[in-house]
Amino acid sequence: MAATTTSTATAAEVMAELAELADPRALEVNARHGDDHGVHLGALRALAKRLKTQHDLARQLWATGESAARLLSILICRPRAFTRDELDVMVREARTPKVHDWLVNYVVKKNRHADELRLAWFADADPVVASAGWALTTERVTKSPDSLDLPGLLDVIETEMVDAPDRLQWAMNHCLAQIGIAHVEHRARAIDIGERLGVLRDYPTSPGCTSPFAPIWITEMVRRAG
């Protein structure tokens, strides 16, 4: 099959190319992390670079429901072109971890409705949607914390993180770590919460990587900052 080009690509042609790029071994590896696509991310990025931004095509690819197509959609869309309601629907449809992560980080964070959605999603009954609210809150903790109630966030984390479902727990733990890293006045409490709750204490970490266990994560990032 000829490679699709910037100006002539149709959704059907792109889907056919994605099918050709699928690798059963990649699918096997991705499945261990809860994902269901078999296209290497490098190949997806190369295809996106060739297609360039095509928002209408991105919408069509998203509508297929296929994870590889949705990841490509995220790479070629215009993040600021989505309405609030569209993004709310999309985050509820994005059930696999990689699609959800890319949607929040590459699209929602760049959209003018990001903070409105953060507040709406933060305590959503769906823990995956709530994890998106926590991810957006963590972004605020680092970049624009002025109107955030950091002690209140720590209260919620202390009370709810241990029993939270995996993806929500991960997002809350990330927020805990970033509060400790970025805000010296809350660092001791963040480390203490992490130690007492023990969330991700035994998470397997590759050599050279920092553990996601909040006390280790906080201490190491502060050390690096010097």
Tab-separated table of N, CA, C and O in Angstrom, residues 52-61 73 76-83 86 107:
chain	number	residue	atom	x	y	z
A	52	LYS	N	0.601	15.783	9.293
A	52	LYS	CA	0.500	17.137	9.854
A	52	LYS	C	-0.889	17.338	10.488
A	52	LYS	O	-1.651	16.394	10.660
A	53	THR	N	-1.206	18.574	10.868
A	53	THR	CA	-2.473	18.838	11.551
A	53	THR	C	-3.639	18.747	10.569
A	53	THR	O	-3.656	19.437	9.550
A	54	GLN	N	-4.600	17.881	10.892
A	54	GLN	CA	-5.820	17.729	10.088
A	54	GLN	C	-6.966	17.443	11.052
A	54	GLN	O	-7.239	16.284	11.386
A	55	HIS	N	-7.616	18.487	11.505
A	55	HIS	CA	-8.578	18.324	12.589
A	55	HIS	C	-9.786	17.487	12.172
A	55	HIS	O	-10.278	16.666	12.959
A	56	ASP	N	-10.282	17.686	10.958
A	56	ASP	CA	-11.433	16.890	10.517
A	56	ASP	C	-11.078	15.404	10.458
A	56	ASP	O	-11.864	14.544	10.871
A	57	LEU	N	-9.899	15.104	9.939
A	57	LEU	CA	-9.442	13.716	9.905
A	57	LEU	C	-9.275	13.182	11.326
A	57	LEU	O	-9.620	12.025	11.611
A	58	ALA	N	-8.775	14.017	12.211
A	58	ALA	CA	-8.612	13.598	13.605
A	58	ALA	C	-9.955	13.200	14.214
A	58	ALA	O	-10.056	12.184	14.918
A	59	ARG	N	-10.995	13.964	13.935
A	59	ARG	CA	-12.322	13.635	14.454
A	59	ARG	C	-12.793	12.274	13.918
A	59	ARG	O	-13.375	11.465	14.647
A	60	GLN	N	-12.549	12.048	12.627
A	60	GLN	CA	-12.969	10.784	12.025
A	60	GLN	C	-12.208	9.602	12.632
A	60	GLN	O	-12.797	8.542	12.884
A	61	LEU	N	-10.925	9.790	12.859
A	61	LEU	CA	-10.127	8.715	13.453
A	61	LEU	C	-10.583	8.429	14.877
A	61	LEU	O	-10.657	7.267	15.300
A	73	SER	N	-5.112	10.406	16.177
A	73	SER	CA	-6.035	11.535	16.195
A	73	SER	C	-5.541	12.637	17.137
A	73	SER	O	-5.552	13.828	16.798
A	76	ILE	N	-2.702	14.695	15.585
A	76	ILE	CA	-2.927	15.550	14.414
A	76	ILE	C	-4.097	16.519	14.595
A	76	ILE	O	-4.436	17.268	13.677
A	77	CYS	N	-4.712	16.524	15.768
A	77	CYS	CA	-5.851	17.422	16.002
A	77	CYS	C	-5.384	18.833	16.362
A	77	CYS	O	-4.192	19.084	16.554
A	78	ARG	N	-6.355	19.740	16.456
A	78	ARG	CA	-6.104	21.080	17.002
A	78	ARG	C	-6.700	21.101	18.409
A	78	ARG	O	-7.924	21.202	18.553
A	79	PRO	N	-5.899	21.012	19.449
A	79	PRO	CA	-6.443	20.901	20.809
A	79	PRO	C	-7.394	22.028	21.186
A	79	PRO	O	-8.374	21.801	21.909
A	80	ARG	N	-7.151	23.219	20.690
A	80	ARG	CA	-7.992	24.357	21.070
A	80	ARG	C	-9.315	24.393	20.317
A	80	ARG	O	-10.173	25.225	20.612
A	81	ALA	N	-9.487	23.503	19.340
A	81	ALA	CA	-10.710	23.513	18.535
A	81	ALA	C	-11.852	22.730	19.168
A	81	ALA	O	-13.002	22.847	18.733
A	82	PHE	N	-11.567	21.954	20.196
A	82	PHE	CA	-12.608	21.147	20.826
A	82	PHE	C	-13.416	21.987	21.812
A	82	PHE	O	-12.862	22.828	22.537
A	83	THR	N	-14.712	21.730	21.880
A	83	THR	CA	-15.549	22.372	22.879
A	83	THR	C	-15.412	21.643	24.215
A	83	THR	O	-14.900	20.516	24.282
A	86	GLU	N	-17.339	18.343	24.039
A	86	GLU	CA	-16.637	17.324	23.262
A	86	GLU	C	-15.555	16.649	24.105
A	86	GLU	O	-15.413	15.421	24.092
A	107	VAL	N	-4.024	17.266	24.715
A	107	VAL	CA	-5.190	17.989	24.207
A	107	VAL	C	-5.838	18.840	25.295
A	107	VAL	O	-5.906	20.061	25.178
